């Protein structure tokens, strides 16, 4: 999202609204999507100060404004990437080209798994498509077991994780043991670490069959908690993903990445930001407030 419309008020832009872009901005450089005769576009929304910190936020973030004293707004970061996929990959891995481990993969590698029944690194997505694709949660040159495991936002977290009708746990365990035995024979011959990753993946999928239903069932949260997040147990949403993220962290997941795409505003800044801020504001604020009331914010970092 545009920080200029949400977190970083620019009164000077408002003052220059509609005027030609100052020559000093472009100089002799050529930039994609920026013409030399472009006019200045000021902020689309009013800002106000909130909390004891007096942090300025757009009026499109009313929920986040209530917890702003728990938030550190960093305005010194920048990127030299302006296209969607390279920018997303850069944000998640530190490099614009695919092939490097993502942040979640480094945490999985450095901290290890805290739960035997859930992955160390989980990815969920809401909103539109993901330009950078799986490179955003790739393990890069590290063992594949450190890559993010993509969960769906509703129903079974992973397709086909539920046993087919008529297949009980014993039959599936026997089948998995046979597959594992064959894979280990292949591992002895090939010495390929990705075969070991596949063996571990099969075992994790088997354990998820018992741990996932309890994790994904939000009925135990109660009406008040669902209202806080703006989450409907039966419908996928950003708020529901945030609530699931808290439940995952409680159960030992090291890193949860929620990707909300669709911020590509172009000429529809007001409509696009209004829509996406409404989709993400309540869930983000609820996650911060919920973690704090549970004492989990002391050792949990939330990056928005």
Short mmCIF file of C-alpha atoms in Angstrom, two decimals:
data_model
loop_
_atom_site.label_atom_id
_atom_site.label_comp_id
_atom_site.label_asym_id
_atom_site.label_seq_id
_atom_site.Cartn_x
_atom_site.Cartn_y
_atom_site.Cartn_z
CA UNK A 1 0.00 0.00 0.00
CA UNK A 2 0.98 3.62 -0.44
CA UNK A 3 2.50 4.88 2.78
CA UNK A 4 1.62 8.40 1.61
CA UNK A 5 -2.08 7.57 1.93
CA UNK A 6 -1.92 5.71 5.25
CA UNK A 7 1.09 6.42 7.46
CA UNK A 8 3.22 9.24 6.06
CA UNK A 9 1.38 12.56 5.77
CA UNK A 10 2.85 14.93 3.17
CA UNK A 11 1.34 18.43 3.58
CA UNK A 12 3.67 19.75 0.85
CA UNK A 13 2.09 17.42 -1.68
CA UNK A 14 -1.30 18.84 -0.77
CA UNK A 15 0.09 22.31 -1.32
CA UNK A 16 1.46 21.36 -4.75
CA UNK A 17 -1.68 19.46 -5.84
CA UNK A 18 -2.29 19.82 -9.58
CA UNK A 19 0.90 21.77 -10.22
CA UNK A 20 3.63 20.55 -12.60
CA UNK A 21 6.18 18.20 -11.11
CA UNK A 22 9.24 20.24 -10.03
CA UNK A 23 12.17 19.70 -12.44
CA UNK A 24 14.39 18.76 -9.51
CA UNK A 25 12.38 15.55 -8.94
CA UNK A 26 13.29 13.96 -12.28
CA UNK A 27 16.22 16.00 -13.57
CA UNK A 28 17.89 14.22 -16.49
CA UNK A 29 16.73 10.77 -15.38
CA UNK A 30 14.11 8.67 -17.15
CA UNK A 31 11.60 6.76 -15.02
CA UNK A 32 9.00 4.18 -15.98
CA UNK A 33 5.43 5.42 -15.58
CA UNK A 34 6.51 9.02 -14.79
CA UNK A 35 6.31 11.62 -17.55
CA UNK A 36 8.37 14.82 -17.39
CA UNK A 37 5.18 16.89 -17.64
CA UNK A 38 3.35 15.01 -14.86
CA UNK A 39 1.29 16.90 -12.30
CA UNK A 40 1.55 16.46 -8.54
CA UNK A 41 -1.14 14.38 -6.83
CA UNK A 42 -1.72 15.22 -3.19
CA UNK A 43 -2.95 12.87 -0.46
CA UNK A 44 -6.50 11.63 -1.01
CA UNK A 45 -7.44 11.38 2.67
CA UNK A 46 -7.13 13.54 5.78
CA UNK A 47 -4.68 12.62 8.55
CA UNK A 48 -5.01 13.03 12.31
CA UNK A 49 -2.80 12.42 15.34
CA UNK A 50 -3.62 9.55 17.69
CA UNK A 51 -2.51 8.10 21.01
CA UNK A 52 0.07 9.39 23.42
CA UNK A 53 2.68 9.15 20.65
CA UNK A 54 0.75 11.57 18.48
CA UNK A 55 1.39 9.40 15.44
CA UNK A 56 -0.35 10.58 12.28
CA UNK A 57 -2.62 8.09 10.53
CA UNK A 58 -5.04 8.34 7.64
CA UNK A 59 -8.73 8.37 8.49
CA UNK A 60 -8.95 5.05 6.61
CA UNK A 61 -7.30 3.27 9.57
CA UNK A 62 -9.71 3.92 12.47
CA UNK A 63 -9.03 0.59 14.18
CA UNK A 64 -5.26 0.79 13.94
CA UNK A 65 -5.48 4.30 15.38
CA UNK A 66 -6.75 2.78 18.64
CA UNK A 67 -3.59 0.70 19.11
CA UNK A 68 -1.11 3.11 17.52
CA UNK A 69 0.92 3.42 20.75
CA UNK A 70 1.87 -0.25 20.28
CA UNK A 71 3.12 0.47 16.76
CA UNK A 72 6.51 1.72 15.55
CA UNK A 73 6.12 3.49 12.19
CA UNK A 74 9.40 3.26 10.27
CA UNK A 75 9.74 5.89 7.53
CA UNK A 76 13.40 5.40 6.58
CA UNK A 77 13.04 2.31 4.39
CA UNK A 78 13.15 2.49 0.61
CA UNK A 79 13.45 0.23 -2.41
CA UNK A 80 14.88 0.57 -5.90
CA UNK A 81 12.27 -1.86 -7.27
CA UNK A 82 9.12 -0.48 -8.89
CA UNK A 83 7.64 -3.58 -10.55
CA UNK A 84 5.29 -5.89 -8.66
CA UNK A 85 7.08 -9.25 -8.59
CA UNK A 86 10.65 -7.99 -8.03
CA UNK A 87 9.40 -5.61 -5.33
CA UNK A 88 7.54 -8.39 -3.50
CA UNK A 89 10.48 -10.77 -3.75
CA UNK A 90 12.86 -8.05 -2.53
CA UNK A 91 10.63 -7.31 0.46
CA UNK A 92 10.49 -10.97 1.49
CA UNK A 93 14.05 -12.11 0.69
CA UNK A 94 16.22 -8.98 0.44
CA UNK A 95 16.94 -9.69 -3.24
CA UNK A 96 14.92 -8.77 -6.32
CA UNK A 97 15.65 -12.05 -8.12
CA UNK A 98 14.14 -15.40 -7.07
CA UNK A 99 16.34 -18.03 -5.49
CA UNK A 100 17.13 -16.61 -2.05
CA UNK A 101 15.62 -17.79 1.26
CA UNK A 102 12.70 -15.76 2.56
CA UNK A 103 12.58 -14.28 6.05
CA UNK A 104 10.35 -17.08 7.32
CA UNK A 105 12.79 -19.66 5.98
CA UNK A 106 15.69 -18.04 7.84
CA UNK A 107 13.66 -18.10 11.06
CA UNK A 108 12.77 -21.75 10.51
CA UNK A 109 16.44 -22.54 9.87
CA UNK A 110 17.72 -20.52 12.84
CA UNK A 111 15.08 -21.29 15.45
CA UNK A 112 13.82 -24.67 14.33
CA UNK A 113 10.29 -25.96 14.72
CA UNK A 114 8.52 -25.45 18.03
CA UNK A 115 5.72 -27.89 17.20
CA UNK A 116 5.81 -31.42 15.82
CA UNK A 117 2.29 -31.10 14.44
CA UNK A 118 2.49 -27.78 12.58
CA UNK A 119 5.03 -26.29 10.15
CA UNK A 120 7.49 -23.68 11.43
CA UNK A 121 6.55 -21.31 8.58
CA UNK A 122 3.00 -20.86 7.29
CA UNK A 123 1.72 -18.64 4.47
CA UNK A 124 -1.86 -17.47 3.91
CA UNK A 125 -3.17 -15.11 1.25
CA UNK A 126 -6.21 -12.85 0.95
CA UNK A 127 -7.16 -10.33 -1.70
CA UNK A 128 -5.87 -10.68 -5.26
CA UNK A 129 -3.12 -12.65 -6.94
CA UNK A 130 0.52 -12.82 -5.84
CA UNK A 131 2.84 -11.51 -8.54
CA UNK A 132 6.00 -12.91 -6.95
CA UNK A 133 4.48 -16.37 -6.52
CA UNK A 134 6.12 -19.01 -4.36
CA UNK A 135 9.44 -17.13 -4.45
CA UNK A 136 8.00 -15.05 -1.59
CA UNK A 137 8.13 -18.04 0.77
CA UNK A 138 10.87 -20.08 -0.90
CA UNK A 139 13.71 -21.65 1.07
CA UNK A 140 16.08 -20.72 -1.77
CA UNK A 141 19.38 -22.56 -1.43
CA UNK A 142 18.46 -23.98 2.00
CA UNK A 143 16.78 -27.38 2.49
CA UNK A 144 13.20 -27.36 1.23
CA UNK A 145 11.82 -28.17 4.68
CA UNK A 146 12.39 -24.51 5.61
CA UNK A 147 10.08 -23.21 2.87
CA UNK A 148 6.72 -21.79 3.85
CA UNK A 149 3.71 -24.10 3.79
CA UNK A 150 0.77 -22.39 2.15
CA UNK A 151 -2.49 -22.76 4.08
CA UNK A 152 -5.91 -21.99 2.71
CA UNK A 153 -7.99 -19.46 4.64
CA UNK A 154 -10.95 -21.80 5.13
CA UNK A 155 -11.81 -25.49 5.08
CA UNK A 156 -8.91 -27.93 4.98
CA UNK A 157 -5.73 -25.83 5.26
CA UNK A 158 -4.07 -27.93 2.56
CA UNK A 159 -5.91 -29.59 -0.31
CA UNK A 160 -6.31 -33.36 0.03
CA UNK A 161 -5.01 -33.38 3.60
CA UNK A 162 -8.19 -35.15 4.75
CA UNK A 163 -8.33 -38.92 4.35
CA UNK A 164 -10.50 -40.24 1.50
CA UNK A 165 -13.75 -41.90 2.48
CA UNK A 166 -13.18 -45.44 3.69
CA UNK A 167 -9.50 -44.92 4.52
CA UNK A 168 -8.85 -45.12 8.26
CA UNK A 169 -5.78 -43.92 10.14
CA UNK A 170 -4.17 -47.39 10.31
CA UNK A 171 -4.48 -47.99 6.57
CA UNK A 172 -3.03 -44.56 5.85
CA UNK A 173 -0.20 -45.12 8.34
CA UNK A 174 0.67 -48.42 6.67
CA UNK A 175 0.63 -46.76 3.26
CA UNK A 176 2.83 -43.91 4.47
CA UNK A 177 5.31 -46.34 6.04
CA UNK A 178 5.66 -48.15 2.73
CA UNK A 179 6.16 -44.90 0.80
CA UNK A 180 8.70 -43.74 3.37
CA UNK A 181 10.61 -47.01 3.08
CA UNK A 182 10.82 -46.65 -0.70
CA UNK A 183 11.84 -43.01 -0.44
CA UNK A 184 14.60 -43.84 2.05
CA UNK A 185 15.99 -46.44 -0.32
CA UNK A 186 16.07 -43.80 -3.04
CA UNK A 187 17.71 -41.37 -0.60
CA UNK A 188 20.52 -43.85 0.07
CA UNK A 189 21.20 -44.04 -3.67
CA UNK A 190 20.67 -40.44 -4.76
CA UNK A 191 21.88 -38.62 -1.62
CA UNK A 192 19.45 -35.85 -2.58
CA UNK A 193 18.35 -33.75 0.47
CA UNK A 194 15.08 -32.95 -1.29
CA UNK A 195 14.08 -36.61 -0.91
CA UNK A 196 14.54 -36.23 2.84
CA UNK A 197 12.39 -33.09 2.65
CA UNK A 198 9.67 -35.07 0.87
CA UNK A 199 9.74 -37.75 3.55
CA UNK A 200 9.34 -35.10 6.25
CA UNK A 201 6.55 -33.43 4.27
CA UNK A 202 4.56 -36.66 4.11
CA UNK A 203 4.94 -37.12 7.84
CA UNK A 204 3.88 -33.53 8.54
CA UNK A 205 0.82 -33.94 6.31
CA UNK A 206 -0.15 -37.05 8.28
CA UNK A 207 0.15 -35.22 11.60
CA UNK A 208 -1.79 -32.24 10.18
CA UNK A 209 -4.76 -34.54 9.74
CA UNK A 210 -5.20 -34.53 13.50
CA UNK A 211 -3.91 -31.02 14.35
CA UNK A 212 -5.43 -28.99 11.51
CA UNK A 213 -9.16 -29.48 12.25
CA UNK A 214 -8.76 -28.11 15.79
CA UNK A 215 -6.61 -25.23 14.54
CA UNK A 216 -9.04 -24.16 11.81
CA UNK A 217 -12.19 -24.49 13.94
CA UNK A 218 -12.91 -20.97 15.23
CA UNK A 219 -16.08 -21.84 17.13
CA UNK A 220 -14.14 -22.04 20.39
CA UNK A 221 -13.12 -18.39 20.06
CA UNK A 222 -16.56 -17.10 21.01
CA UNK A 223 -18.66 -14.26 19.56
CA UNK A 224 -16.69 -11.44 21.23
CA UNK A 225 -13.37 -12.55 19.73
CA UNK A 226 -14.86 -13.08 16.29
CA UNK A 227 -16.38 -9.60 16.47
CA UNK A 228 -13.02 -8.11 17.49
CA UNK A 229 -11.39 -9.48 14.34
CA UNK A 230 -14.45 -8.97 12.15
CA UNK A 231 -14.19 -12.66 11.30
CA UNK A 232 -16.88 -15.02 10.11
CA UNK A 233 -15.91 -18.66 10.83
CA UNK A 234 -17.50 -19.75 7.57
CA UNK A 235 -15.99 -17.12 5.26
CA UNK A 236 -12.37 -16.46 4.29
CA UNK A 237 -11.17 -12.93 5.05
CA UNK A 238 -8.12 -11.00 6.19
CA UNK A 239 -9.57 -10.76 9.71
CA UNK A 240 -10.07 -14.53 9.83
CA UNK A 241 -6.48 -15.03 8.65
CA UNK A 242 -5.23 -12.76 11.46
CA UNK A 243 -7.17 -14.76 14.03
CA UNK A 244 -5.78 -18.00 12.61
CA UNK A 245 -2.29 -16.48 12.78
CA UNK A 246 -2.68 -15.87 16.51
CA UNK A 247 -3.86 -19.46 16.99
CA UNK A 248 -0.88 -20.74 15.01
CA UNK A 249 1.61 -18.73 17.04
CA UNK A 250 0.00 -20.05 20.23
CA UNK A 251 0.57 -23.58 18.93
CA UNK A 252 4.22 -23.10 18.05
CA UNK A 253 4.35 -21.79 14.47
CA UNK A 254 7.45 -19.58 14.25
CA UNK A 255 6.46 -17.31 11.38
CA UNK A 256 3.08 -16.59 9.78
CA UNK A 257 2.99 -14.59 6.57
CA UNK A 258 -0.39 -13.14 5.54
CA UNK A 259 -0.26 -11.74 2.02
CA UNK A 260 -3.00 -9.30 1.00
CA UNK A 261 -2.66 -8.30 -2.64
CA UNK A 262 -4.65 -5.79 -4.64
CA UNK A 263 -3.07 -2.45 -3.65
CA UNK A 264 -2.17 -1.57 -7.26
CA UNK A 265 -4.17 1.67 -7.39
CA UNK A 266 -2.99 3.45 -10.55
CA UNK A 267 -5.60 6.16 -11.29
CA UNK A 268 -8.05 4.90 -8.64
CA UNK A 269 -6.11 5.74 -5.48
CA UNK A 270 -9.14 6.78 -3.43
CA UNK A 271 -11.25 3.74 -4.29
CA UNK A 272 -8.44 1.21 -4.08
CA UNK A 273 -7.02 2.38 -0.74
CA UNK A 274 -10.50 2.71 0.78
CA UNK A 275 -11.37 -0.86 -0.22
CA UNK A 276 -8.14 -2.48 0.92
CA UNK A 277 -7.75 -0.46 4.11
CA UNK A 278 -11.26 -1.50 5.11
CA UNK A 279 -10.35 -5.14 4.46
CA UNK A 280 -7.15 -5.08 6.55
CA UNK A 281 -7.50 -2.38 9.23
CA UNK A 282 -9.70 -4.19 11.74
CA UNK A 283 -7.90 -7.53 11.59
CA UNK A 284 -4.47 -5.92 11.95
CA UNK A 285 -5.53 -3.86 14.97
CA UNK A 286 -7.33 -6.83 16.53
CA UNK A 287 -4.22 -9.01 16.23
CA UNK A 288 -2.11 -6.43 18.07
CA UNK A 289 -4.72 -5.91 20.81
CA UNK A 290 -5.33 -9.64 21.20
CA UNK A 291 -1.64 -10.50 21.46
CA UNK A 292 -1.16 -7.77 24.06
CA UNK A 293 -4.03 -8.90 26.27
CA UNK A 294 -2.65 -12.44 26.21
CA UNK A 295 0.87 -11.29 27.08
CA UNK A 296 2.12 -12.57 23.72
CA UNK A 297 3.13 -9.20 22.32
CA UNK A 298 6.21 -9.28 24.57
CA UNK A 299 7.85 -11.91 22.37
CA UNK A 300 5.89 -11.65 19.10
CA UNK A 301 6.80 -9.22 16.34
CA UNK A 302 4.00 -8.06 14.03
CA UNK A 303 5.18 -6.49 10.77
CA UNK A 304 2.48 -4.78 8.68
#
